[in-house]
Coordinates of C-alpha atoms and ligand atoms in Angstrom, one line a residue:
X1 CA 0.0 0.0 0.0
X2 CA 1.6 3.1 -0.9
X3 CA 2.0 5.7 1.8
X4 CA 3.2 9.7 1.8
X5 CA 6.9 10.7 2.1
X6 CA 7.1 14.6 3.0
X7 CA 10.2 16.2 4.0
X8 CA 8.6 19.3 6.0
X9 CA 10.1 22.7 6.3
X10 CA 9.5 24.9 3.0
X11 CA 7.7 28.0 2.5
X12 CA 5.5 26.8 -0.6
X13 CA 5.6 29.4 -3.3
X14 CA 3.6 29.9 -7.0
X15 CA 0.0 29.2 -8.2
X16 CA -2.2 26.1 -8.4
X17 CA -5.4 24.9 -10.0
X18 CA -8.4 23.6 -8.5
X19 CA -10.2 20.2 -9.3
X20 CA -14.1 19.9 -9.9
X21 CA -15.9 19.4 -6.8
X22 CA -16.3 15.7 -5.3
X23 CA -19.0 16.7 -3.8
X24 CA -21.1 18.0 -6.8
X25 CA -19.6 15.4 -9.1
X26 CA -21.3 12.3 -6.7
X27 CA -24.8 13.7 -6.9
X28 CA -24.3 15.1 -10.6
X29 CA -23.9 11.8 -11.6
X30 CA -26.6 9.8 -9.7
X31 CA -28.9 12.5 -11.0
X32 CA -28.1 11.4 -14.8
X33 CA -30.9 7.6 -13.6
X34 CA -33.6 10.3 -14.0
X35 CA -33.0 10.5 -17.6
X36 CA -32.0 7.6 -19.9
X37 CA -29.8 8.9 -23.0
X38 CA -26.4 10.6 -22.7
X39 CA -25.7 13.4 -19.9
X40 CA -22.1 15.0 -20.5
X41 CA -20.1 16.4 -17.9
X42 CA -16.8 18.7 -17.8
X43 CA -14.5 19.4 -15.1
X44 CA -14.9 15.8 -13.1
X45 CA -12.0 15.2 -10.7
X46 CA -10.1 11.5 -11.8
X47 CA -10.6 10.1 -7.8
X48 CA -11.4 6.9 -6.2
X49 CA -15.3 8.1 -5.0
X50 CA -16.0 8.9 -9.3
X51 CA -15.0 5.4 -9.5
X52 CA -16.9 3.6 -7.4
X53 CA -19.7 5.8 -9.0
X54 CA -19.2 5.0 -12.2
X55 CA -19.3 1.7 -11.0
X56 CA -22.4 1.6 -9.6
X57 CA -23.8 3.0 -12.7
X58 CA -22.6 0.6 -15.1
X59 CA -24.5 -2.1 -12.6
X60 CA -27.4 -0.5 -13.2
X61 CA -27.2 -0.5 -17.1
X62 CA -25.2 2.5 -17.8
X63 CA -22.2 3.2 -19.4
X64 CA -19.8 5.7 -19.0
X65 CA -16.3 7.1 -20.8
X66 CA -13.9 9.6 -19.6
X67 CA -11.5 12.2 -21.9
X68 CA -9.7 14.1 -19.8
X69 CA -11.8 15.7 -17.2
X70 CA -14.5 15.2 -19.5
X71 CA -17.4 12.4 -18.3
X72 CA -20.1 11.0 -20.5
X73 CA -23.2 8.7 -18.9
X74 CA -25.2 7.0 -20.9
X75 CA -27.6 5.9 -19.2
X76 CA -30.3 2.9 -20.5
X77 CA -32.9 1.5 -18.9
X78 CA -32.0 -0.7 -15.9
X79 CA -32.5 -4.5 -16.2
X80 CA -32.0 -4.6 -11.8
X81 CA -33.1 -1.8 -9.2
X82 CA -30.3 -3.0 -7.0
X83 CA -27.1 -0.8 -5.6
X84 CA -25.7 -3.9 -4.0
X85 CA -23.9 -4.1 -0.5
X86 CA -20.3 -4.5 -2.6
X87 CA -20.4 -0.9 -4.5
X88 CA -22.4 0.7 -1.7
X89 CA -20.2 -0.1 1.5
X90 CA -17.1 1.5 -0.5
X91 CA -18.8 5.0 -0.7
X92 CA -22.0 6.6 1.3
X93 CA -22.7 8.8 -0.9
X94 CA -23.8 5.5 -3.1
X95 CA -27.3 6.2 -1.1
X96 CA -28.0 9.0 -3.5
X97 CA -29.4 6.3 -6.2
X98 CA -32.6 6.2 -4.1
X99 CA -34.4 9.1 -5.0
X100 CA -33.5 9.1 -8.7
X101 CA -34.4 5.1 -9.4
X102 CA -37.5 5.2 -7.3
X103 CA -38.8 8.5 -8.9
X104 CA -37.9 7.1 -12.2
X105 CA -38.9 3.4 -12.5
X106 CA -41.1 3.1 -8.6
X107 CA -38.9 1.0 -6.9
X108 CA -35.6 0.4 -6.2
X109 CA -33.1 -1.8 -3.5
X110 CA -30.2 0.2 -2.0
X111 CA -28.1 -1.6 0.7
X112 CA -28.0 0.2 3.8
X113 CA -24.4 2.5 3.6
X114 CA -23.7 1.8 7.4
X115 CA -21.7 4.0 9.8
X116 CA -17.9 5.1 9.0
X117 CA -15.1 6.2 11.0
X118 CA -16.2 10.0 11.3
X119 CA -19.7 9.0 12.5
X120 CA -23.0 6.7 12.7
X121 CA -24.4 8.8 9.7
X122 CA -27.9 7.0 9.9
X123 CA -30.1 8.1 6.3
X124 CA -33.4 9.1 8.5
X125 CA -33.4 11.9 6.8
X126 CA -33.5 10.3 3.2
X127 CA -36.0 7.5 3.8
X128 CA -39.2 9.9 6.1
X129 CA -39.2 12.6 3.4
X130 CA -39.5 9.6 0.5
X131 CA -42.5 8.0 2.7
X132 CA -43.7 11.4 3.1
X133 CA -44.0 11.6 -0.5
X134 CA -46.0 8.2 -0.8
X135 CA -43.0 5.6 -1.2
X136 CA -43.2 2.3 0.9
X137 CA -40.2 1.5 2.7
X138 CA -38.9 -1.3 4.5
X139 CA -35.7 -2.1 5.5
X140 CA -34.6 -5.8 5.4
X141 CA -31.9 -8.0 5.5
X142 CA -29.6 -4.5 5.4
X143 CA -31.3 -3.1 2.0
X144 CA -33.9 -0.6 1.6
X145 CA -36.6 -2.0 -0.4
X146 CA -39.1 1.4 -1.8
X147 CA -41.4 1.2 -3.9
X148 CA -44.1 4.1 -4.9
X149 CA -46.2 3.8 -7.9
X150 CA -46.0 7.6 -8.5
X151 CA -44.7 10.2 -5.7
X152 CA -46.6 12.7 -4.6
X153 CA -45.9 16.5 -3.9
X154 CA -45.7 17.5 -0.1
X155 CA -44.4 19.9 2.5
X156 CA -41.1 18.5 4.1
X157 CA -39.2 20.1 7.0
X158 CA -36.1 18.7 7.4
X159 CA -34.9 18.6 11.1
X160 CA -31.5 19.1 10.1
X161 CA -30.0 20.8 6.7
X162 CA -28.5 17.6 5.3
X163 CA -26.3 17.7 2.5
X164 CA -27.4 14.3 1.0
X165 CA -31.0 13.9 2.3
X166 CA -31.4 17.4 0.7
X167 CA -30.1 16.3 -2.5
X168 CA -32.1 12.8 -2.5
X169 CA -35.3 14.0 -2.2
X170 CA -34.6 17.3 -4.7
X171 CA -34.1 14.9 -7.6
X172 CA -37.2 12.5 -6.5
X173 CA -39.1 15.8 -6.3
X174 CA -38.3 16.6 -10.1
X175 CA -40.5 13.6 -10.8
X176 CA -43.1 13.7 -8.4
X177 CA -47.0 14.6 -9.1
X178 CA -47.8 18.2 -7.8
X179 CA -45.4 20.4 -6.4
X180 CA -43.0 19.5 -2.9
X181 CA -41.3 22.5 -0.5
X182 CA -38.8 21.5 1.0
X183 CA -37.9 23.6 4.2
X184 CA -34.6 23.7 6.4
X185 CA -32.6 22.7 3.6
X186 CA -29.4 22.6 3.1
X187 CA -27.7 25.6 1.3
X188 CA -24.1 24.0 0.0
X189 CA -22.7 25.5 -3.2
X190 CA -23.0 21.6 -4.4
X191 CA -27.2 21.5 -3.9
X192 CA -26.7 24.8 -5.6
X193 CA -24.8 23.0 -8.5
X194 CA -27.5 20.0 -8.7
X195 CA -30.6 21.9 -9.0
X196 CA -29.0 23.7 -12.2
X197 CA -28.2 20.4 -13.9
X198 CA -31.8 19.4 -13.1
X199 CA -33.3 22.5 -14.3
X200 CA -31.3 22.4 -17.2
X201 CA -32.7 18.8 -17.9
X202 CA -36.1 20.1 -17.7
X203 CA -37.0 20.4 -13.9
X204 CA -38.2 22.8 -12.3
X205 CA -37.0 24.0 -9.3
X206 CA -36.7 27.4 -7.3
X207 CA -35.0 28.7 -3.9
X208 CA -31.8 26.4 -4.0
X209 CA -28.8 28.1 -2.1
X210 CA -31.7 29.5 0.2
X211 CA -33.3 26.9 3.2
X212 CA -36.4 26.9 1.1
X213 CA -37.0 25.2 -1.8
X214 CA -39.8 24.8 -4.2
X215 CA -39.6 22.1 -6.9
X216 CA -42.8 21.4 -9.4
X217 CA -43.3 17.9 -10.7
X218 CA -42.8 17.7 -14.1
X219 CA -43.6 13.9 -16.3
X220 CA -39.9 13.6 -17.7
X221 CA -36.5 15.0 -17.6
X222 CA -34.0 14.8 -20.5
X223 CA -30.2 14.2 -21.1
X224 CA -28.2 18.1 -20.6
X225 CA -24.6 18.8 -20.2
X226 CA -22.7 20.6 -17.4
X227 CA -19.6 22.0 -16.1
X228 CA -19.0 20.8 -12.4
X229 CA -18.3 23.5 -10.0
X230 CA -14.8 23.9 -8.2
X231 CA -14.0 22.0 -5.4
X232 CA -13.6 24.8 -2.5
X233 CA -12.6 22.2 -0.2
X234 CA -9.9 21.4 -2.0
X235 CA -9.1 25.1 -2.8
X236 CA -9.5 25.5 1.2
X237 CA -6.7 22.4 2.0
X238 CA -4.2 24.2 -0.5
X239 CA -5.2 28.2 0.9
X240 CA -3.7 26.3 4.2
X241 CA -0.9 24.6 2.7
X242 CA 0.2 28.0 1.7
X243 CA -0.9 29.4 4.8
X244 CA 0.8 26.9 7.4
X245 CA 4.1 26.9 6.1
X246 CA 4.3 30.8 5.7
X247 CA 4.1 30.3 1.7
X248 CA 2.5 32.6 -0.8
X249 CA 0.1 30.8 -2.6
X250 CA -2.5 31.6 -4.8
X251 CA -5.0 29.2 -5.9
X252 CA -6.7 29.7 -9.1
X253 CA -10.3 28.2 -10.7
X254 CA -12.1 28.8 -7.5
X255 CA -14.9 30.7 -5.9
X256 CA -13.9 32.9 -3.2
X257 CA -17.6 33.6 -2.1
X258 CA -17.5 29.9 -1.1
X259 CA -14.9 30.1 0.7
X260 CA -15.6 33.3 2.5
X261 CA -15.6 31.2 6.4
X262 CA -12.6 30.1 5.9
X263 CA -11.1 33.3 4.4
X264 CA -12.5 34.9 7.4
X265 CA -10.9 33.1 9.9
X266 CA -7.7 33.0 7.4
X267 CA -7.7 36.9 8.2
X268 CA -8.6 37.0 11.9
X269 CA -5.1 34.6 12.2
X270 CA -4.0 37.6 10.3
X271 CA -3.1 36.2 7.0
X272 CA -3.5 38.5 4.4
X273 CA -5.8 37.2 1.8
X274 CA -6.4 39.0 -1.9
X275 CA -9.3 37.5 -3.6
X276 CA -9.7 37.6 -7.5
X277 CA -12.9 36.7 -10.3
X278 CA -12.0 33.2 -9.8
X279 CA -8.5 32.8 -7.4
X280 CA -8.4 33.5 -3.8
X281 CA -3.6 34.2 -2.7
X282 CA -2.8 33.7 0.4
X283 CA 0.4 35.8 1.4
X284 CA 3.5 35.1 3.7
X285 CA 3.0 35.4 7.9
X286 CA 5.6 35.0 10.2
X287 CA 3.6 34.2 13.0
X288 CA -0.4 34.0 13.0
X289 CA -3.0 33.8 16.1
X290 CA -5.1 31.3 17.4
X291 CA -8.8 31.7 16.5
X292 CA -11.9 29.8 17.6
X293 CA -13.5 27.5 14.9
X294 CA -16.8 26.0 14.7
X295 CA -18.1 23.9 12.2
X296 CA -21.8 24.5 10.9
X297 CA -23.7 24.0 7.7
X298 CA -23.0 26.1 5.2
X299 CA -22.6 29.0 4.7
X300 CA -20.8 28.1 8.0
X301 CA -16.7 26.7 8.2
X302 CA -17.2 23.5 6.8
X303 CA -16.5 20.6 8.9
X304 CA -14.4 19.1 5.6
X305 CA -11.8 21.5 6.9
X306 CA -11.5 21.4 10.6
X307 CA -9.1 18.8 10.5
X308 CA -6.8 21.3 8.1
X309 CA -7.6 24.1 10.0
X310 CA -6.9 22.5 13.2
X311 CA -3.5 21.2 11.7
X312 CA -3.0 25.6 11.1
X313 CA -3.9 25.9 15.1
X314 CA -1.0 23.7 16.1
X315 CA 1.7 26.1 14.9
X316 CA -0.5 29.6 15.9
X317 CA 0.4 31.7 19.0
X318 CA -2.2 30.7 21.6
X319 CA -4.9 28.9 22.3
X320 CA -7.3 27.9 20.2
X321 CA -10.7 25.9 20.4
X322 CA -12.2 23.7 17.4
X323 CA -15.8 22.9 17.6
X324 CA -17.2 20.0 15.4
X325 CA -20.9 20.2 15.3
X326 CA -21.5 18.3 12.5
X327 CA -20.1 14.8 13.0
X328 CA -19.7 13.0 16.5
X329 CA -16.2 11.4 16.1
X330 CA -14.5 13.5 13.3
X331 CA -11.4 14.4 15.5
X332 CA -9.4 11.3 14.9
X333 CA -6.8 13.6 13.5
X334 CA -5.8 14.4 16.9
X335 CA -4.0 11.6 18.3
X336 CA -1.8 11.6 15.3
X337 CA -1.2 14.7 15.6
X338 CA 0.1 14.5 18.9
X339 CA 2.2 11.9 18.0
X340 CA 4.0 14.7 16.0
X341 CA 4.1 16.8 19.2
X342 CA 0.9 18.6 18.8
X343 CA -0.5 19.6 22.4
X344 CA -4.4 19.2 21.8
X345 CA -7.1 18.1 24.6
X346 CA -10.4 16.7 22.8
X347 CA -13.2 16.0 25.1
X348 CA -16.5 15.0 23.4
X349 CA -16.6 17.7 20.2
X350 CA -14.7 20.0 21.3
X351 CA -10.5 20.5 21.2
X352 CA -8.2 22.6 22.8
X353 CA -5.6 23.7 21.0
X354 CA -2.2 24.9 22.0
X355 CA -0.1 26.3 19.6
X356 CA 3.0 26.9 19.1
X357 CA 4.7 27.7 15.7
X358 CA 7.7 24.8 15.0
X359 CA 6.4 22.6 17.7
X360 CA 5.9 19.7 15.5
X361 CA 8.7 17.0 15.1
X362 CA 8.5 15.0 12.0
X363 CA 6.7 11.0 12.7
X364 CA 5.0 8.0 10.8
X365 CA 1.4 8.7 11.0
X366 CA -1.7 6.9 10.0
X367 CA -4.6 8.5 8.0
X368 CA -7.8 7.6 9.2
X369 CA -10.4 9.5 6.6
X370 CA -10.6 11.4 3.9
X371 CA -10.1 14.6 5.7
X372 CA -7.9 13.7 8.4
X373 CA -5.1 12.6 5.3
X374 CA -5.1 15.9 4.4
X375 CA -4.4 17.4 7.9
X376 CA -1.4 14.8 8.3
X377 CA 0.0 16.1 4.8
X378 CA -0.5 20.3 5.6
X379 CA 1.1 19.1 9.3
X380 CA 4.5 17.4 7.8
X381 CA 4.5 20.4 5.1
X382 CA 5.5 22.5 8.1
X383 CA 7.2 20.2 10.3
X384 CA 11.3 20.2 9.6
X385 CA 12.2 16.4 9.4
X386 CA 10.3 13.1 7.5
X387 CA 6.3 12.5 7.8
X388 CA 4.9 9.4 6.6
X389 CA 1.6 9.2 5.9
X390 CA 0.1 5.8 5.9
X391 CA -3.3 4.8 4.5
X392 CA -3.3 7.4 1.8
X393 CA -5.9 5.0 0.1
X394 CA -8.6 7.7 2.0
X395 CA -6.7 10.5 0.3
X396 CA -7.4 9.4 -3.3
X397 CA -11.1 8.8 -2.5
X398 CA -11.3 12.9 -2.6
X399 CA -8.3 14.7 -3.9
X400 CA -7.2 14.9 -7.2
X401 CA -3.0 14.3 -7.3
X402 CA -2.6 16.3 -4.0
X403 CA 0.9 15.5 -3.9
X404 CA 1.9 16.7 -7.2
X405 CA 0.0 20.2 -6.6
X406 CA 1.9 20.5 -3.6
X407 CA 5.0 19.4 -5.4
X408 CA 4.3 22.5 -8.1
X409 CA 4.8 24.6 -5.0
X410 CA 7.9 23.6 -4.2
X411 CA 6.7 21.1 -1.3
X412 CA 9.2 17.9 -0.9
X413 CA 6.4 15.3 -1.1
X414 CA 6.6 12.1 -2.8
X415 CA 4.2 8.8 -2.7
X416 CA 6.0 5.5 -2.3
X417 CA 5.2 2.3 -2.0
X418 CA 5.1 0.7 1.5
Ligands
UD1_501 C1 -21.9 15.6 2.8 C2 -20.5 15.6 2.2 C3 -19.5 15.5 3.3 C4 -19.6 16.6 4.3 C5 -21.1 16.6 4.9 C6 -21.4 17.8 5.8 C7 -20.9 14.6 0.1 C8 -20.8 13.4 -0.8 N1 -20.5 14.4 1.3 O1 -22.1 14.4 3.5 O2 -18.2 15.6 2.7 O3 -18.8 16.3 5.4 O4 -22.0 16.7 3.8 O5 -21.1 19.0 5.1 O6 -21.5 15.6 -0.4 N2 -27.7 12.9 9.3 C9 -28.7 12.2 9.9 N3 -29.6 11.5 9.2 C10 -29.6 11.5 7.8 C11 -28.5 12.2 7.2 C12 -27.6 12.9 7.9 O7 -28.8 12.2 11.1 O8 -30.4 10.9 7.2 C13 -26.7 13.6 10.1 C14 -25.3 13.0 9.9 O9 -25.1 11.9 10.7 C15 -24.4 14.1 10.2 C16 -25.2 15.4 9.7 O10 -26.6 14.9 9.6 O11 -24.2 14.2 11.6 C17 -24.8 15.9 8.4 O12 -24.8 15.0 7.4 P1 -25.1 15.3 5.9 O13 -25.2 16.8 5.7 O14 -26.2 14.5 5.4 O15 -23.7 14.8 5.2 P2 -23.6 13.9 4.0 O16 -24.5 14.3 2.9 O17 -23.5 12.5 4.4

């Protein structure tokens, strides 16, 4: 298994480009089972989660090719309504073929996604708004069976603004009779993203970016193309790659107004931060403060960077406390940390901080999610001596060649095989 070599120490210096979004890529692509014919999408990061996608479509009768970051679906007619066990336990995101195959063909077998290391993640809040729109569920033998002759338009108030839920039960909305609102939704640039691939494929929704929205039912959607959004959480990692080793980095084909939580606590460290059409620079600082952080929905700091941010906390003068209300047990980051020399209480969701700029000493490490690889990495970028990064295999689920981005920027970072 390979692992990550990084020989800390070195301002990083010079500009970098930003991948399309994981996060709108997953859902894009699940949207194309509302439509059979060929959906074409631009800008789709090359990453382990795309395949295991891609692989769940062609189980289900589709069939896709890539040219560079171009991705084509064509999508037929399945012969099964089944996401098996096998492709869904390798990504949870696999849950968002529900909405699509039941609104489509009225019925469809997803196997339950289960918990993962950051959290139970239970999908409440993707099966109650289905049944509220007249699907029968049951769960058995670890699938959810649904089944609804035609949905129906209601009234939904989510208890929480979930990414996924809200994304499920947007596209089975586009297909339902009569018109659904759904309330306390949530307001990610990625639902943002999805609604305007549906509404280019006919739907048609209002409100999305708000915590209302309003879709109308209509009887069919159609094939579109689309150019996937940026991914600002990989724009954020890199901003704090620059930021944590004192670089001057400037990260190109982003949106800055996506970004603006993590900018803002960027310049209450005081970084200085320029922001451009479509870049966001982050400039040299010798020595930056601790600041509070915690994690909400958007337009909140996004808990896909607390682990990076936290990572910045560990070299900042003072004290500094992260707060992660999003996920129960997404601070796994922190004993590996301290076995670099990081100084960090956690009790329950919250962490202490203690900073202190240097205090890092180089030391194998083990990544244990997506996320947390990418703290490990910004951590040995500004640690003087070797980092090792086992279990990268979480790192390629969601960034696109981190390594050799960080190695444009003058970072020494190599992958090797263990
Ligand atoms: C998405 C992102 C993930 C990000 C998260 C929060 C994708 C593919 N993944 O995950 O990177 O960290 O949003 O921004 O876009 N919950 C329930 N019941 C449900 C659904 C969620 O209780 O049915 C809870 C979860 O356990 C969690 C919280 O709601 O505590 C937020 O989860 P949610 O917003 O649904 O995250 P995901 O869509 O899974």
């Amino acid at each position: 298994m390979d692992v990550i070599k990084i020989n800390g120490g070195k301002a990083l210096a010079g500009s970098v480009t930003t991948s399309g979004a994981k996060n709108a890529a997953l859902p894009l692509l699940f949207s194309t089972l509302l439509a059979e014919g060929e959906h074409i999408f631009e800008n789709v990061p090359s990453l382990k989660d795309i395949d295991s996608t891609e692989l769940l479509l062609h189980h289900l009768n589709c069939t896709t090719s890539r040219q560079g970051s171009d991705l084509k679906v064509i999508v037929k007619r399945p012969e099964s309504l089944v996401a098996p066990y096998d492709i869904v336990r390798k990504m949870r995101a696999s849950i968002l073929c529900l909405g699509p195959l039941l609104a489509r063909y009225g019925e469809a077998k997803v196997s339950l996604p289960g918990g993962c290391a950051i959290g139970s993640r239970p999908i409440n809040l993707h099966i109650e708004p289905l049944q509220q729109l007249g699907a029968n569920i049951e769960i058995e033998n670890g699938y959810v069976i649904a089944e609804a002759k035609k949905l129906r338009g209601d009234r939904i108030v989510f208890d929480f603004a979930t990414v996924g839920g809200t994304e499920n039960i947007m596209m089975a909305a586009t297909l339902c009779r009569g018109t659904t609102v759904l309330e306390n939704v949530a307001k990610e640039p990625e639902i943002v993203d999805l609604a305007r691939y549906l509404r280019s494929m006919g739907a048609r929704i209002e409100g999305e970016g708000s915590s209302v929205i309003t879709i109308e039912g209509v009887d069919e959607l159609r094939p579109s193309t689309h150019r996937v959004i940026p991914d600002r959480i990989e724009a954020g990692t890199l901003l704090i790659a620059g930021a944590i080793t004192g670089g001057d980095v400037k990260v190109k084909n982003c949106v800055a107004a996506d970004l603006d939580s993590l900018i803002q606590k960027l310049v209450d460290c005081g970084f200085s931060i320029e922001t451009g059409s479509d870049w966001v620079r982050v400039r040299p600082c010798d020595q930056w403060i601790a600041v509070d952080v915690d994690t909400a929905p958007h337009p909140g700091f996004p808990t896909d960077l607390q682990a990076q941010f936290m990572a910045l906390m560990t070299q900042a003068s003072g004290t500094s406390v992260v707060t992660e209300r999003i996920f129960e047990n997404r601070f796994m980051h922190v004993q590996e940390l301290a076995r670099m020399g990081a100084n960090i209480t956690p009790k329950s969701q919250v962490a202490v901080v203690r900073g202190e700029r240097g205090g890092l000493s180089g030391a194998p490490v083990m990544a244990t999610d997506l996320r947390a690889s990418a703290c490990l990495i910004l951590a040995g970028l500004a640690t003087e001596g070797e980092t090792i990064v086992n279990r990268i295999y979480h790192l390629d689920r969601g960034y696109e060649h981190l390594e050799e981005k960080l190695r444009s920027l003058g970072a020494r970072i190599e992958r090797r095989a263990a």
